[in-house]
CSV table of C-alpha atoms in Angstrom, one decimal:
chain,number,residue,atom,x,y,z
A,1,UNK,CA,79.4,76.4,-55.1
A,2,UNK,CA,81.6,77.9,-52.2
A,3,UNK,CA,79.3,78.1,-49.2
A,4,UNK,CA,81.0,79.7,-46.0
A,5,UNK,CA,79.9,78.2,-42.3
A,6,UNK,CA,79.4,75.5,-40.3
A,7,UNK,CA,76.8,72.6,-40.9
A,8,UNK,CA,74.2,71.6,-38.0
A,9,UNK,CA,75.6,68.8,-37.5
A,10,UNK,CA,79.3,70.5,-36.9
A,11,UNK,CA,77.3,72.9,-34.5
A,12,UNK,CA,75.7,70.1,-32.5
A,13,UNK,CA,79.0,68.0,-32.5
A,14,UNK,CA,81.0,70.7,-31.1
A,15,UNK,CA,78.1,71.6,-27.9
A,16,UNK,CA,78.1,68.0,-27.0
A,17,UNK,CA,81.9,67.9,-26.9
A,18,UNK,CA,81.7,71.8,-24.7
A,19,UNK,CA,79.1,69.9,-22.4
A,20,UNK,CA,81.3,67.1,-22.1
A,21,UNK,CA,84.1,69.4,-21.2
A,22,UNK,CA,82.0,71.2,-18.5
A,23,UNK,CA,81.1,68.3,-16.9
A,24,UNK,CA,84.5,67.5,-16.0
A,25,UNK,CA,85.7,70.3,-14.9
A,26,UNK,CA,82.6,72.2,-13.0
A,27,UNK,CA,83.0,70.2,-10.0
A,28,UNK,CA,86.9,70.8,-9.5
A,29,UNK,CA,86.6,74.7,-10.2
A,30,UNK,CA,84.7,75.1,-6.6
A,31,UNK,CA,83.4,77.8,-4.8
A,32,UNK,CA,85.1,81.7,-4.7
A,33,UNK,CA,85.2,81.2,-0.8
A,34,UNK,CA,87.1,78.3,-0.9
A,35,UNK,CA,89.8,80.0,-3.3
A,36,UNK,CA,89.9,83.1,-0.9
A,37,UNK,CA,89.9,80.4,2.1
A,38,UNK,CA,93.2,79.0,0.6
A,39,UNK,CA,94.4,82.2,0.2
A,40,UNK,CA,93.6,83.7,4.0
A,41,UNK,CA,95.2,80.3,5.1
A,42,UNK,CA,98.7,81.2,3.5
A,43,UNK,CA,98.2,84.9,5.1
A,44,UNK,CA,97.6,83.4,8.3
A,45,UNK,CA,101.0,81.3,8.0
A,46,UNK,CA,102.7,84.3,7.0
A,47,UNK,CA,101.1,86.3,9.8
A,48,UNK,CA,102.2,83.7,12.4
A,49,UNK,CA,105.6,83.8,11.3
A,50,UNK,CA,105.6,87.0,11.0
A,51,UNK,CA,105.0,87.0,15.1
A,52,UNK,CA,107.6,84.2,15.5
A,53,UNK,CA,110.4,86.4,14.1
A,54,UNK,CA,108.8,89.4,15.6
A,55,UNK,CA,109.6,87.2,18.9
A,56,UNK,CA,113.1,86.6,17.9
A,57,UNK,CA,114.4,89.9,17.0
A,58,UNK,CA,113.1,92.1,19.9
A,59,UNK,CA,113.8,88.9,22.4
A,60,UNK,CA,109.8,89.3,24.0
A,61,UNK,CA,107.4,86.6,23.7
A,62,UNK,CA,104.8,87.5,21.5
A,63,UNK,CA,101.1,85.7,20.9
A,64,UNK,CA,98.4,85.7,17.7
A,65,UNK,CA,95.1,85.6,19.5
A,66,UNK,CA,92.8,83.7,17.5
A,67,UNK,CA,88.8,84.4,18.5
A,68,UNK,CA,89.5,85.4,21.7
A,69,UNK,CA,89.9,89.0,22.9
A,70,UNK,CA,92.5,91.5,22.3
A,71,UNK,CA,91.4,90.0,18.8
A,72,UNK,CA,88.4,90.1,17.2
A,73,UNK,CA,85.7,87.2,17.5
A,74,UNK,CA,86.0,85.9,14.7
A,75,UNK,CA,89.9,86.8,13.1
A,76,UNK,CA,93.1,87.5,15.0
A,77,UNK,CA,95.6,89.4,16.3
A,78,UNK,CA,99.5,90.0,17.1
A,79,UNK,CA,100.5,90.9,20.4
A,80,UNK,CA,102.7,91.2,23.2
A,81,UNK,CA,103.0,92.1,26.6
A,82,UNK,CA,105.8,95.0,26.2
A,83,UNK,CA,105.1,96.6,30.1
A,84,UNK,CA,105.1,93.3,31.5
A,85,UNK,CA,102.0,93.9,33.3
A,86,UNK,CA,100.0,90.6,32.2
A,87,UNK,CA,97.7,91.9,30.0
A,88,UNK,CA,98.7,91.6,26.4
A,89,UNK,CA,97.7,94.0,23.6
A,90,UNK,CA,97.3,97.3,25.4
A,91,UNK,CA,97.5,100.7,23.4
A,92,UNK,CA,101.2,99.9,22.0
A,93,UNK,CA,101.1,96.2,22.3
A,94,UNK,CA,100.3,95.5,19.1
A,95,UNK,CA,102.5,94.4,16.4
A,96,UNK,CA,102.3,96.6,12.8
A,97,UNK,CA,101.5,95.2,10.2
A,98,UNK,CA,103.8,95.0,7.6
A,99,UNK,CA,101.3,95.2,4.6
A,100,UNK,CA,99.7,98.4,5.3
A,101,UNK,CA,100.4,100.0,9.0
A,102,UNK,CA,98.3,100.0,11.8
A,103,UNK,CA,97.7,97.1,14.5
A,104,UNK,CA,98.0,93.4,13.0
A,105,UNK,CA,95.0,92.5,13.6
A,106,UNK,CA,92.4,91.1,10.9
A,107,UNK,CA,88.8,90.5,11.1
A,108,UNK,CA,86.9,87.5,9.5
A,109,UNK,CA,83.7,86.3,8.2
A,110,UNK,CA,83.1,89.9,6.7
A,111,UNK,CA,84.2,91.9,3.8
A,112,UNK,CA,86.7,90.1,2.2
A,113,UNK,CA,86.9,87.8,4.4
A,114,UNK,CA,83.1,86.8,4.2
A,115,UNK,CA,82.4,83.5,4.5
A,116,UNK,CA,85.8,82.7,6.5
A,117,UNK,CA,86.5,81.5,10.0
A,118,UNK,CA,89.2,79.9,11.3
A,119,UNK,CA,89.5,77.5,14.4
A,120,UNK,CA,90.5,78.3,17.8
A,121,UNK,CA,93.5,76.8,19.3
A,122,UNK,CA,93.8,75.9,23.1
A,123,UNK,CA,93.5,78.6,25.0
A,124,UNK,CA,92.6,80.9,22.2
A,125,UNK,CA,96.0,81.9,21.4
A,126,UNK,CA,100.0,80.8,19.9
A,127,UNK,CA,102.8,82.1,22.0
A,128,UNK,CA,106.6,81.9,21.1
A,129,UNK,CA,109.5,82.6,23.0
A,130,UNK,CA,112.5,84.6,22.8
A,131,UNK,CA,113.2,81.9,20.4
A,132,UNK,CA,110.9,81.3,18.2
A,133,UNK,CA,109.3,78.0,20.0
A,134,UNK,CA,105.6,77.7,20.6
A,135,UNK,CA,105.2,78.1,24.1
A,136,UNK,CA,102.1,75.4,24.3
A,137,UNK,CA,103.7,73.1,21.7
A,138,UNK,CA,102.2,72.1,18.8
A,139,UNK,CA,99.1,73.8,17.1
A,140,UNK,CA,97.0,72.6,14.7
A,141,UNK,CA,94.6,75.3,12.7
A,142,UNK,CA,91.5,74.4,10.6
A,143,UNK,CA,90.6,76.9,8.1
A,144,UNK,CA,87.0,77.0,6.7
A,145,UNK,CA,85.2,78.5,4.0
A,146,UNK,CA,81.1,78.5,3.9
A,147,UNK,CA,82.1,75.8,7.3
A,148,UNK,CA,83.6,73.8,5.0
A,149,UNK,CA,87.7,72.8,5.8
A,150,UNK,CA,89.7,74.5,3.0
A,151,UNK,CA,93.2,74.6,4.5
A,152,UNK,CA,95.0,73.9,7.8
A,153,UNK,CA,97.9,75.8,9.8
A,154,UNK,CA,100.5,74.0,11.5
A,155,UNK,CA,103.1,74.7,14.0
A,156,UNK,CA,105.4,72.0,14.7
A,157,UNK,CA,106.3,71.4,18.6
A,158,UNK,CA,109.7,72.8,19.8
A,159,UNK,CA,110.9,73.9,16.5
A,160,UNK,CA,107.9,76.4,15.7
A,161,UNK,CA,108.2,75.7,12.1
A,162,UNK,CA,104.5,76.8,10.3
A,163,UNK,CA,103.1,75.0,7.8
């Protein structure tokens, strides 16, 4: 007799081993936030570099505001101070951003950025100089998701290299 399927025993073998395997692997999958708070932390360090060479090429210090205003509370901002008046970020002080036009300038802990917050450096904001050195030294960021720390920015004293 040629009898086609799988025995009880086979079936119950086999959930006990996919049980097993969920187990495991469950608590290292986390949360969707904590993915997206990885991935804002590597847009951050791209933005900040981004500001860095901006600083470089045109020869003008620029700054990323980080929860403090011209940027939003909370998110951040790439500025400068083009008229030399003091105030940074005025209508045409705003860098563009590369990805998509418009002021660089990006808003958290809504839309897709929902759950997302990032710490405030001294001062509320990273300045570099004509040469690409942080004007305040080293910075240290602390990226959360749901307030928990999923990544951290760094910009090295002197040498302004972000990490």
């Amino acid at each position: 007799m040629n009898r086609k399927g799988f025995t009880l025993i086979e079936l119950v073998v086999i959930l006990v081993l996919l049980g097993i395997i969920a187990a495991f692997v469950a608590p290292r999958l986390g949360g969707v936030t904590d993915s997206k708070a990885a991935a804002f932390a590597d847009k951050l360090r791209a933005d900040i570099r981004y500001a860095q060479a901006l600083a470089m090429s045109e020869g003008r210090r620029y700054r990323v505001y980080v929860n403090t205003s011209p940027a939003p509370n909370p998110g951040y901002a790439v500025v400068n101070d083009a008229n030399g008046n003091g105030t940074w970020g005025e209508a045409g002080e705003a860098a563009v951003d590369p990805a998509g036009g418009g002021n660089l300038s990006v808003t958290l802990n809504s839309g897709e950025f929902t759950g997302i917050t990032v710490s405030t450096p001294a001062g509320g904001y990273i300045e570099f100089n004509s040469l690409g050195a942080p004007t305040a030294g080293g910075v240290t960021l602390t990226v959360y998701g749901d307030a928990v720390a999923a990544g951290t920015v760094t910009i090295a004293d002197q040498t302004g290299a972000v990490n």
